[in-house]
mmCIF file with all atom_site columns, C-alpha atoms in Angstrom:
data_model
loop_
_atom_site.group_PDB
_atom_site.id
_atom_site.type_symbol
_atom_site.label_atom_id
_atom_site.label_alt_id
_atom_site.label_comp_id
_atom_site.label_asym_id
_atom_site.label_entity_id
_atom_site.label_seq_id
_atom_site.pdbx_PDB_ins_code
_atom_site.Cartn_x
_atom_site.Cartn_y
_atom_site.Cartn_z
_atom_site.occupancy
_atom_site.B_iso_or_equiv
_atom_site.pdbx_formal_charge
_atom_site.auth_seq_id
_atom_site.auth_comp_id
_atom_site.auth_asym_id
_atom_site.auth_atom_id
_atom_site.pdbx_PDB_model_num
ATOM 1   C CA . UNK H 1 1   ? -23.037 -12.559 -7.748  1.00 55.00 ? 1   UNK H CA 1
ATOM 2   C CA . UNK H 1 2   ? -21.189 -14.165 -10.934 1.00 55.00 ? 2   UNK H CA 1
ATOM 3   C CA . UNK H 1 3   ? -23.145 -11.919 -12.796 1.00 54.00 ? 3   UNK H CA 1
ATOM 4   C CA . UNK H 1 4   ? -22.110 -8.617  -10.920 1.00 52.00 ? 4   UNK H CA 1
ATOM 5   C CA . UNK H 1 5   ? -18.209 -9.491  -11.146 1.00 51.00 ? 5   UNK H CA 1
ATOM 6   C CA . UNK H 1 6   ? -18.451 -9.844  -14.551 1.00 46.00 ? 6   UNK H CA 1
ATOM 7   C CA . UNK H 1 7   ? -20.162 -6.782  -14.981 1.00 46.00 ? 7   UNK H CA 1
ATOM 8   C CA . UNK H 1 8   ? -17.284 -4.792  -12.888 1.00 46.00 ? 8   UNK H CA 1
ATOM 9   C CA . UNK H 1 9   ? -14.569 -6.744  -14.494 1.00 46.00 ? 9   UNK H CA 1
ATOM 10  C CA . UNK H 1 10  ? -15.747 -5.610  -18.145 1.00 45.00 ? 10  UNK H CA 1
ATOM 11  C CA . UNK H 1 11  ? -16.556 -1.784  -16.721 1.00 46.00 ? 11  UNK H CA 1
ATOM 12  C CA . UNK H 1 12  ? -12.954 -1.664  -15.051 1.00 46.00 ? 12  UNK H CA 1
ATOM 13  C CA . UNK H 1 13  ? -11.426 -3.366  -18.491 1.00 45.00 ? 13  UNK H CA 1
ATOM 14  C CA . UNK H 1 14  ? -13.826 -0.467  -20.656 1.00 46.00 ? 14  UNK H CA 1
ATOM 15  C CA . UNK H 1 15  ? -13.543 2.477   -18.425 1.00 46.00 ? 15  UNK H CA 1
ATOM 16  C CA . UNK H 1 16  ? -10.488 4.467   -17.826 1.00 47.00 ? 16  UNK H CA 1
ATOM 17  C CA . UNK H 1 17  ? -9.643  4.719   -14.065 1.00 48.00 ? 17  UNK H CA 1
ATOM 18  C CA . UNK H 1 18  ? -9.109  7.468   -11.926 1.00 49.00 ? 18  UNK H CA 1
ATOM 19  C CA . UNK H 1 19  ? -5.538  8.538   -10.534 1.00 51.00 ? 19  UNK H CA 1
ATOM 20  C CA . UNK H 1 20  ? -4.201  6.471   -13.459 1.00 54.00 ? 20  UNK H CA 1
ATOM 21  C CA . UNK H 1 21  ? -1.479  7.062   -15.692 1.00 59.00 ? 21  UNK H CA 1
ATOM 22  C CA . UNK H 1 22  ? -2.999  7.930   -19.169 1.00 67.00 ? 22  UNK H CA 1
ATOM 23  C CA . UNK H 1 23  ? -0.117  6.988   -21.316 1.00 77.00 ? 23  UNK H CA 1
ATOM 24  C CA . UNK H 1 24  ? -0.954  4.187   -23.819 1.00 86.00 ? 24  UNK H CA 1
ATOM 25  C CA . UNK H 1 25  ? 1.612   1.413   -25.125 1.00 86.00 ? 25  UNK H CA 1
ATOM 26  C CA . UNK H 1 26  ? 3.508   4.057   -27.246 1.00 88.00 ? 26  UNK H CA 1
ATOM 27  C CA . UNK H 1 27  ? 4.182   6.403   -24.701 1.00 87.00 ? 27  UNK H CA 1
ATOM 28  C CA . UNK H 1 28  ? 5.656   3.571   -22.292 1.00 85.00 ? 28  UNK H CA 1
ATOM 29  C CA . UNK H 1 29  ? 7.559   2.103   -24.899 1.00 84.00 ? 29  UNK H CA 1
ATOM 30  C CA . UNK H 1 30  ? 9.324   5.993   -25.952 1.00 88.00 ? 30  UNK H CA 1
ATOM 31  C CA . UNK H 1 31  ? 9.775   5.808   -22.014 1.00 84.00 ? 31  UNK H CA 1
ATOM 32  C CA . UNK H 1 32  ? 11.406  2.697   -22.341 1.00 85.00 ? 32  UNK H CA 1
ATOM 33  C CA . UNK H 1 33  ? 13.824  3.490   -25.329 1.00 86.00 ? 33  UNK H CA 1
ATOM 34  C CA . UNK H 1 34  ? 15.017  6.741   -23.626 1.00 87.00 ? 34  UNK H CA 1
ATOM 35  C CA . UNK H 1 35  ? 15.876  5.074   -20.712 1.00 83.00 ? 35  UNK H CA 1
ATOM 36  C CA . UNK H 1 36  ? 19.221  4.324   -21.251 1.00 86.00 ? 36  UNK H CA 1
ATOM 37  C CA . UNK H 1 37  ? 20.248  7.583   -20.889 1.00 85.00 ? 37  UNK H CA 1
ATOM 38  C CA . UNK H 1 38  ? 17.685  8.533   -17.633 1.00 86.00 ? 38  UNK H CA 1
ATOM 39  C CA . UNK H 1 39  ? 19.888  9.234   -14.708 1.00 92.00 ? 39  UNK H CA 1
ATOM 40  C CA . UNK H 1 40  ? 18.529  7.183   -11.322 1.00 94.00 ? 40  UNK H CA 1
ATOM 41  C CA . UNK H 1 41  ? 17.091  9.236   -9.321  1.00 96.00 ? 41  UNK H CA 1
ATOM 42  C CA . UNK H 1 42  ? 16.165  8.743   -5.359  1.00 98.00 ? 42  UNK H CA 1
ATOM 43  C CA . UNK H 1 43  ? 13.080  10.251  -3.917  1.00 98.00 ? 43  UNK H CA 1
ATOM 44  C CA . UNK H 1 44  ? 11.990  10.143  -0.138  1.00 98.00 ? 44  UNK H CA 1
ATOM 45  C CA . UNK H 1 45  ? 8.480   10.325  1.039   1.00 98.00 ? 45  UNK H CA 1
ATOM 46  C CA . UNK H 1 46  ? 6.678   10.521  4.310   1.00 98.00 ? 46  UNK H CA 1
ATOM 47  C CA . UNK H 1 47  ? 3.060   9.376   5.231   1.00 98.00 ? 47  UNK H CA 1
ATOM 48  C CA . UNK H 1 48  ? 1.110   8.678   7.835   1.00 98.00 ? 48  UNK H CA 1
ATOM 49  C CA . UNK H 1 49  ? -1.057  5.198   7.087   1.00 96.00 ? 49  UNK H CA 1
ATOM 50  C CA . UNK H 1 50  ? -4.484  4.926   8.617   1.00 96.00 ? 50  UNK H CA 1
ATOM 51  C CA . UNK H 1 51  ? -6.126  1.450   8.872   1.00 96.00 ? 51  UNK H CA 1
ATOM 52  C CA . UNK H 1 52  ? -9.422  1.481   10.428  1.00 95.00 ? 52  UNK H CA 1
ATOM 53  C CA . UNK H 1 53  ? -10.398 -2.859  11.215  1.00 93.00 ? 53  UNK H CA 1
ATOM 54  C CA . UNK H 1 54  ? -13.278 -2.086  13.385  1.00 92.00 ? 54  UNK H CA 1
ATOM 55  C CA . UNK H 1 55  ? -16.432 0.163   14.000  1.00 89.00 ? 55  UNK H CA 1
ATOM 56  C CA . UNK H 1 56  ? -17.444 3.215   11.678  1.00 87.00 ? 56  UNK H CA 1
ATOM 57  C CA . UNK H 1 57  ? -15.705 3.811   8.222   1.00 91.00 ? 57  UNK H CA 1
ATOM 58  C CA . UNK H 1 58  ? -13.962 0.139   7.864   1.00 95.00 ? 58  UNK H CA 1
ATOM 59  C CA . UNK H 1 59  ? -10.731 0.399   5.534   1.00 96.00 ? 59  UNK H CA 1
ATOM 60  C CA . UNK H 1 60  ? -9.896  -2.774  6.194   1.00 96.00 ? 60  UNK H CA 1
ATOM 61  C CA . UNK H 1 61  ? -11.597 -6.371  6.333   1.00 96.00 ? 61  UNK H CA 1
ATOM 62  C CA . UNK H 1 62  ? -11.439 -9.681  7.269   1.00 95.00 ? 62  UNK H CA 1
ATOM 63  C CA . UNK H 1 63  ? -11.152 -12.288 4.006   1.00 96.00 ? 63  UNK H CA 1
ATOM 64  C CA . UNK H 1 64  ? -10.516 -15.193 5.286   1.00 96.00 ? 64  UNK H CA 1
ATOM 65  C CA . UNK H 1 65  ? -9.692  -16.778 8.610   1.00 95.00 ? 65  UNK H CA 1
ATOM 66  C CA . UNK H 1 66  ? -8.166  -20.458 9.216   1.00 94.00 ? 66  UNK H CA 1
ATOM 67  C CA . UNK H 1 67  ? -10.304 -22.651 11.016  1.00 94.00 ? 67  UNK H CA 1
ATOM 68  C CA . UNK H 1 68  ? -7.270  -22.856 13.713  1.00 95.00 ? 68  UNK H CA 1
ATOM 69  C CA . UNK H 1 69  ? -6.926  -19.482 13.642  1.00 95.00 ? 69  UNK H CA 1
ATOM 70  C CA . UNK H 1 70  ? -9.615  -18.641 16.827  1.00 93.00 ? 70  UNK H CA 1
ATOM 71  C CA . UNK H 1 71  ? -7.074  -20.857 18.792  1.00 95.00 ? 71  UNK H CA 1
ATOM 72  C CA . UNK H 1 72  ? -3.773  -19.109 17.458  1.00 95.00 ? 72  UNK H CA 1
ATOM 73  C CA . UNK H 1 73  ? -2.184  -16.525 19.943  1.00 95.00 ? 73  UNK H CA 1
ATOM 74  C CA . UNK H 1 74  ? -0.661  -15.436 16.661  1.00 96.00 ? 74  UNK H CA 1
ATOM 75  C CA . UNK H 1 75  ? -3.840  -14.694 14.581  1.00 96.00 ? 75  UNK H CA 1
ATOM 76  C CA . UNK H 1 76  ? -2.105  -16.766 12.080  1.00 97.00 ? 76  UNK H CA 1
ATOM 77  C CA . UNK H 1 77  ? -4.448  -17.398 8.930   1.00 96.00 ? 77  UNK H CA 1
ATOM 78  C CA . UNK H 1 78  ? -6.053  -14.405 9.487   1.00 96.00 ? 78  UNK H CA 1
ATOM 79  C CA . UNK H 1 79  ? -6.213  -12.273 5.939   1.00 97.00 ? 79  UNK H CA 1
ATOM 80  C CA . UNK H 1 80  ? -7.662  -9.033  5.462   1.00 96.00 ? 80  UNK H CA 1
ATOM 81  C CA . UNK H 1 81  ? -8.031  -6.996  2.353   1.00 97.00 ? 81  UNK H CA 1
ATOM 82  C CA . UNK H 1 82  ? -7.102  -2.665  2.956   1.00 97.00 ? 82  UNK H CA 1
ATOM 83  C CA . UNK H 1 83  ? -8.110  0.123   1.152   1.00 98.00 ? 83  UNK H CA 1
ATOM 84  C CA . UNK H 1 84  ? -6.221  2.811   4.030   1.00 97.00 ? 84  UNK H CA 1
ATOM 85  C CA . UNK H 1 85  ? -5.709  6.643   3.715   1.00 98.00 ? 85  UNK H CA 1
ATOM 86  C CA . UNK H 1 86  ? -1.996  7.699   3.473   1.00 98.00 ? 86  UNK H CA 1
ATOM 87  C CA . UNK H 1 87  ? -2.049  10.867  5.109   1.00 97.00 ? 87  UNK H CA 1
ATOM 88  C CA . UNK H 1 88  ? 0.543   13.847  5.477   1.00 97.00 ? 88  UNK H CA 1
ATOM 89  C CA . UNK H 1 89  ? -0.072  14.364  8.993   1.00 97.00 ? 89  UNK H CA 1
ATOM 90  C CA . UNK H 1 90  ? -1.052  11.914  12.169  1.00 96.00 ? 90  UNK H CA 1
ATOM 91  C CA . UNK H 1 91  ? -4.210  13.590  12.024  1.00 94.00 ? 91  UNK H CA 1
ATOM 92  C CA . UNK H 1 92  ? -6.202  11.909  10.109  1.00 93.00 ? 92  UNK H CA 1
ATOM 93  C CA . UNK H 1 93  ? -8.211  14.913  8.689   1.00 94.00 ? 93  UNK H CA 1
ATOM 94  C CA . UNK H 1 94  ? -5.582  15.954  7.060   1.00 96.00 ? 94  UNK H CA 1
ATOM 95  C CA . UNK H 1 95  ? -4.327  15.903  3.704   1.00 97.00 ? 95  UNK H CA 1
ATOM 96  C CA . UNK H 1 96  ? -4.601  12.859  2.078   1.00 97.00 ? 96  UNK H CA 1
ATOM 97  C CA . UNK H 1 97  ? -1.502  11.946  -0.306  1.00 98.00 ? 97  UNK H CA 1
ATOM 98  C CA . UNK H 1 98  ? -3.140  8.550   -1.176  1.00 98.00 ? 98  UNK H CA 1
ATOM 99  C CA . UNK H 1 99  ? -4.082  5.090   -0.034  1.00 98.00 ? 99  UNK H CA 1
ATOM 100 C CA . UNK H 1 100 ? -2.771  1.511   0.689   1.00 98.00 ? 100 UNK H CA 1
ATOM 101 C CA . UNK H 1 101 ? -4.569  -1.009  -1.589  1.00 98.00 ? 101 UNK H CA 1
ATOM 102 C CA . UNK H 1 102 ? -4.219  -4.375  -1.000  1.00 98.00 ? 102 UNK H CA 1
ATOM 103 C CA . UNK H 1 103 ? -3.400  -7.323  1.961   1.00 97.00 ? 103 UNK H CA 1
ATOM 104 C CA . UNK H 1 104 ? -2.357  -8.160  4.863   1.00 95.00 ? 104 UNK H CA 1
ATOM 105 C CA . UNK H 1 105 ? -1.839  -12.037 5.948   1.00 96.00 ? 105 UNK H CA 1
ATOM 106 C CA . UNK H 1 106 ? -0.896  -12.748 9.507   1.00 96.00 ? 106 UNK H CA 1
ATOM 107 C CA . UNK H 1 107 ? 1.614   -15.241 8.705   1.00 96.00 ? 107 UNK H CA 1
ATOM 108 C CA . UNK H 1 108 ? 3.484   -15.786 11.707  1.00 95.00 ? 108 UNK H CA 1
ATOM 109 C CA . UNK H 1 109 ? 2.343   -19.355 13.508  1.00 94.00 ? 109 UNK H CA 1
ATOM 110 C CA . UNK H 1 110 ? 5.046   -19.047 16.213  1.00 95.00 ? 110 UNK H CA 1
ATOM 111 C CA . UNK H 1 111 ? 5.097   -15.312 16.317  1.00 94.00 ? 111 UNK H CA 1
ATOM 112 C CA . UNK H 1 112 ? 3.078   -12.278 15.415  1.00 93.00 ? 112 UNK H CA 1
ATOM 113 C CA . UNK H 1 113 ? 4.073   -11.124 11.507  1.00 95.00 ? 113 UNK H CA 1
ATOM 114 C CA . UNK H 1 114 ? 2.629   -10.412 8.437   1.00 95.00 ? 114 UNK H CA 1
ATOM 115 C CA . UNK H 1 115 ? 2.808   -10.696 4.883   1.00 97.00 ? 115 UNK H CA 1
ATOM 116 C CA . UNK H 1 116 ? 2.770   -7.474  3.369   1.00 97.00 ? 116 UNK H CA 1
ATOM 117 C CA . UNK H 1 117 ? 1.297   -7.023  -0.203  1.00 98.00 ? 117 UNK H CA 1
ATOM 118 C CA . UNK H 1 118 ? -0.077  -3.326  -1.332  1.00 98.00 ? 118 UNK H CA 1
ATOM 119 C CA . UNK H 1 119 ? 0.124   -0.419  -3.571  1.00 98.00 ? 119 UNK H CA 1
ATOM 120 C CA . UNK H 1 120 ? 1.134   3.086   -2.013  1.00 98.00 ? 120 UNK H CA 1
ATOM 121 C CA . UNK H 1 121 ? -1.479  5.064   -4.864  1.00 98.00 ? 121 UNK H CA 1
ATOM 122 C CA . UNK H 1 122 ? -0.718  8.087   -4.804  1.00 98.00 ? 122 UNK H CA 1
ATOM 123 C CA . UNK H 1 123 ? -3.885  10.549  -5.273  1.00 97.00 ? 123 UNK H CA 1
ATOM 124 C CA . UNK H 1 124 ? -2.524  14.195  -5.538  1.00 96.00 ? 124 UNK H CA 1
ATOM 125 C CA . UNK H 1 125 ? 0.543   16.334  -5.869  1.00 94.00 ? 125 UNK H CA 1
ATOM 126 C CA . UNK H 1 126 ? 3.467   15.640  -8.036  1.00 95.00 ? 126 UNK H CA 1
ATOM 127 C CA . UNK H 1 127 ? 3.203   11.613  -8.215  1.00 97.00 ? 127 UNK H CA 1
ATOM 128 C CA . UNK H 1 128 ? -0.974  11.980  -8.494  1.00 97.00 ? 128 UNK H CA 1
ATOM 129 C CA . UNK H 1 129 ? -1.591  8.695   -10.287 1.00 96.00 ? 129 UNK H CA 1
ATOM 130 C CA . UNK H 1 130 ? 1.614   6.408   -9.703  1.00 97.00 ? 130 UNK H CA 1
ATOM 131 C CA . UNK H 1 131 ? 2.041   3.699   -7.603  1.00 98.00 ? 131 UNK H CA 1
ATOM 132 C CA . UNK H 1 132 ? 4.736   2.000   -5.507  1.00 98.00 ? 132 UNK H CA 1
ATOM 133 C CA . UNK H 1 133 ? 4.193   -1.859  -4.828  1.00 98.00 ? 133 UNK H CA 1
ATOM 134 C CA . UNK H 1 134 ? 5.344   -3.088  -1.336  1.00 98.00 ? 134 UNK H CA 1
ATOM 135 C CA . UNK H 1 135 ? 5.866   -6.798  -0.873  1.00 98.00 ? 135 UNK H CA 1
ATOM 136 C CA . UNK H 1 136 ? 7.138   -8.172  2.669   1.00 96.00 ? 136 UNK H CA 1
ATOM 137 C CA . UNK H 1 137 ? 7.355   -9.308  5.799   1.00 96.00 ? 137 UNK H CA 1
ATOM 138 C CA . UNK H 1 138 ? 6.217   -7.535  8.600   1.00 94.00 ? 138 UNK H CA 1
ATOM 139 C CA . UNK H 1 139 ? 7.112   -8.539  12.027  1.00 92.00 ? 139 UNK H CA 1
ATOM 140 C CA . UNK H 1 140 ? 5.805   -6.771  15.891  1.00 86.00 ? 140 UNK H CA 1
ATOM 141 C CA . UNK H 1 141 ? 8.761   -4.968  16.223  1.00 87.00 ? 141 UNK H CA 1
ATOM 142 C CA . UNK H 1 142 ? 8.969   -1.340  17.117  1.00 84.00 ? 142 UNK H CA 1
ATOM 143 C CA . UNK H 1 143 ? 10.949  -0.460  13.474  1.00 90.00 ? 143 UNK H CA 1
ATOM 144 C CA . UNK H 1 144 ? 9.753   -2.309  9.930   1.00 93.00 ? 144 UNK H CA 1
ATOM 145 C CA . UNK H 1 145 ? 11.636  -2.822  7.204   1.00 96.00 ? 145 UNK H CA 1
ATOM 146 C CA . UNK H 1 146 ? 9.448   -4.140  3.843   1.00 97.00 ? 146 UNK H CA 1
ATOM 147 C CA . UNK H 1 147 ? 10.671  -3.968  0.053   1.00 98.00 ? 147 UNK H CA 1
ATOM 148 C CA . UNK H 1 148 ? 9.495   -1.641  -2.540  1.00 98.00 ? 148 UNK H CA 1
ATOM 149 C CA . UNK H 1 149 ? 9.249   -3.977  -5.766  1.00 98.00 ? 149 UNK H CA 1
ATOM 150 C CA . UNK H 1 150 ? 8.476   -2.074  -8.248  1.00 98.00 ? 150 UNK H CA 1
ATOM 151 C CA . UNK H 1 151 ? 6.118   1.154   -9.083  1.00 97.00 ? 151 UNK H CA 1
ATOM 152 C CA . UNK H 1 152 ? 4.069   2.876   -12.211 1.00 96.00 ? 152 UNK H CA 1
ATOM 153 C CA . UNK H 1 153 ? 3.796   6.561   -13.378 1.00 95.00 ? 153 UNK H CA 1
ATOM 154 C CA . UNK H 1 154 ? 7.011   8.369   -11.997 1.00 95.00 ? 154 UNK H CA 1
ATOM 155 C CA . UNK H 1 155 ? 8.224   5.297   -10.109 1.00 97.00 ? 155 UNK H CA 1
ATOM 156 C CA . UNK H 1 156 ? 8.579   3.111   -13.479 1.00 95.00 ? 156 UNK H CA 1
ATOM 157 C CA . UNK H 1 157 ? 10.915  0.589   -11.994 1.00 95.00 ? 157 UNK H CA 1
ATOM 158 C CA . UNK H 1 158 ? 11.073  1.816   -8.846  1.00 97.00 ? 158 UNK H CA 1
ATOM 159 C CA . UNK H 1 159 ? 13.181  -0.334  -5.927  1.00 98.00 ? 159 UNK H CA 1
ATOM 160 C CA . UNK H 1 160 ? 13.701  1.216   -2.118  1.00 98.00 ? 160 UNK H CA 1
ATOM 161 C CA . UNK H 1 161 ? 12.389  0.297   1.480   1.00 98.00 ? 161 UNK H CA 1
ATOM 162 C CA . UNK H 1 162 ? 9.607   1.382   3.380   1.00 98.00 ? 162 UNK H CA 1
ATOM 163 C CA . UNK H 1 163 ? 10.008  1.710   6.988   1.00 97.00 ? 163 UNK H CA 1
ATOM 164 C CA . UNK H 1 164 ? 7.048   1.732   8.788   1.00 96.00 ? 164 UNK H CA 1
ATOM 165 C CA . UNK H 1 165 ? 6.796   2.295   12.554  1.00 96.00 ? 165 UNK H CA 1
ATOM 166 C CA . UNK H 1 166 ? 3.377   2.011   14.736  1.00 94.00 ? 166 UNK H CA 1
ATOM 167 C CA . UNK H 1 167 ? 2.388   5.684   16.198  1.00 95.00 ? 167 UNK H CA 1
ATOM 168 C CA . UNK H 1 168 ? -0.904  3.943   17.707  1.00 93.00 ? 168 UNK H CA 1
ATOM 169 C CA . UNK H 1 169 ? -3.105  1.204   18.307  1.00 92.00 ? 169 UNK H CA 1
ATOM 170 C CA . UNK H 1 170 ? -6.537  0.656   19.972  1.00 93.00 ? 170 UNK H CA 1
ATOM 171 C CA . UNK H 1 171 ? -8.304  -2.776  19.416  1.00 89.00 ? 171 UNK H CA 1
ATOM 172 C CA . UNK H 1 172 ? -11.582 -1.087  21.107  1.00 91.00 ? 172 UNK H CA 1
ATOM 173 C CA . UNK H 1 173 ? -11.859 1.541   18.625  1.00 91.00 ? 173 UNK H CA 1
ATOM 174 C CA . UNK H 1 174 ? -10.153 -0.685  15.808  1.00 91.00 ? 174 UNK H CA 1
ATOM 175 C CA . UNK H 1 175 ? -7.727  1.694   14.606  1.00 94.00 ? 175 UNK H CA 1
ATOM 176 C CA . UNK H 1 176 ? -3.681  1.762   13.859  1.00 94.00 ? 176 UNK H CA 1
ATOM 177 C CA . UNK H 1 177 ? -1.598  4.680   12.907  1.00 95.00 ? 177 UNK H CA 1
ATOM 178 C CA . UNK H 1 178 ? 1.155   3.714   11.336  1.00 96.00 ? 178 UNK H CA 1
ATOM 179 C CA . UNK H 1 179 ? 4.028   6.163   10.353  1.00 97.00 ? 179 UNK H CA 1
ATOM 180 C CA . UNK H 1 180 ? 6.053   5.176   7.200   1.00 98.00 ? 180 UNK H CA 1
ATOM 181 C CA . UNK H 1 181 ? 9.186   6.592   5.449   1.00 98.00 ? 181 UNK H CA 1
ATOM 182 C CA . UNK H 1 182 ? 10.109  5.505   1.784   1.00 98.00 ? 182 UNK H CA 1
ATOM 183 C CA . UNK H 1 183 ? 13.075  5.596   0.136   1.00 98.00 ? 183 UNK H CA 1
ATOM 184 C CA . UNK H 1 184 ? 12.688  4.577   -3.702  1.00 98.00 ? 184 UNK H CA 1
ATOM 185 C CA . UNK H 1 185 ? 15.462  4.504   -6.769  1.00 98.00 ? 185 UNK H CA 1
ATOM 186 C CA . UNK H 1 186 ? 13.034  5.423   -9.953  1.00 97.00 ? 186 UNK H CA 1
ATOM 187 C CA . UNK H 1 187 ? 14.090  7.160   -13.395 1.00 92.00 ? 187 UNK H CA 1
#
């Protein structure tokens, strides 16, 4: 197993990556003397997040689970690892924008939240290949509020809020639907 994340580590490290920005250190740092004079700009987006936790086509599993966590009414410990299609529609057939990379820690003991800690990577269209990195808390309420931190590609810098809201839920079938609305300051 050593052996085979080594091997991916040096491949990823080698091998350019899709729906990656392709500028190199020179490029970033033009970027970075222009900037001064870059006006802020605000961008909205709208997306429809898919996380399948259960039965065919997984985009989400369990990591790690606290040994207290089968007792928790909470889930609390409970850490899985997403790879989730951002879609434009609720359908989930249609197009797809991007994904969510990253986790999700139920983090609540007392009550049911998460930590929030993913990528928006954006996959086609005008912001194919940049990212926006969401770090936060997200509680079981009706309306979310979580952080943008930061972004690559067009969102260089990048600060806003995601507000996510949950369209659906069905622990049989082990799918959410979760509708989200960003609003990001980038140059």
């Amino acid at each position: 197993m050593e052996k085979l994340a080594a091997f991916v580590m040096i491949f990823l490290v080698a091998m350019p990556m899709g729906h990656c920005i392709s500028e190199g250190p020179e490029e970033v740092d033009e970027w970075f003397n222009k900037l001064p004079d870059a006006k802020e700009k605000i961008t909205k987006l709208h997306f429809f997040f898919h996380d399948r936790f259960a039965g065919k086509n997984v985009t989400a599993v369990r990591v790690a689970r606290a040994t207290s966590t089968a007792k928790s009414s909470t889930f609390f410990g409970l850490i899985f690892v997403m790879d989730d299609p951002l879609t434009e529609r609720m359908n989930p057939t249609s197009k797809e924008l991007g994904r969510a990379q990253g986790l999700y820690a139920f983090s609540g003991r007392d009550e049911l939240s998460l930590l929030m800690a993913f990528n928006l990577v954006f996959t086609s269209g005008e912001y194919n290949g940049s990212t926006l990195t969401v770090l936060g808390r997200n509680p079981a309420v009706p309306h979310r509020e979580m952080p943008i931190i930061g972004g690559s590609g067009v969102f260089r810098l990048a600060r806003g809020v995601a507000s996510a809201q949950l369209r659906s839920f069905n622990m049989t079938t082990g799918k959410a639907l979760i509708e989200y609305n960003v609003v990001v300051i980038h140059y």
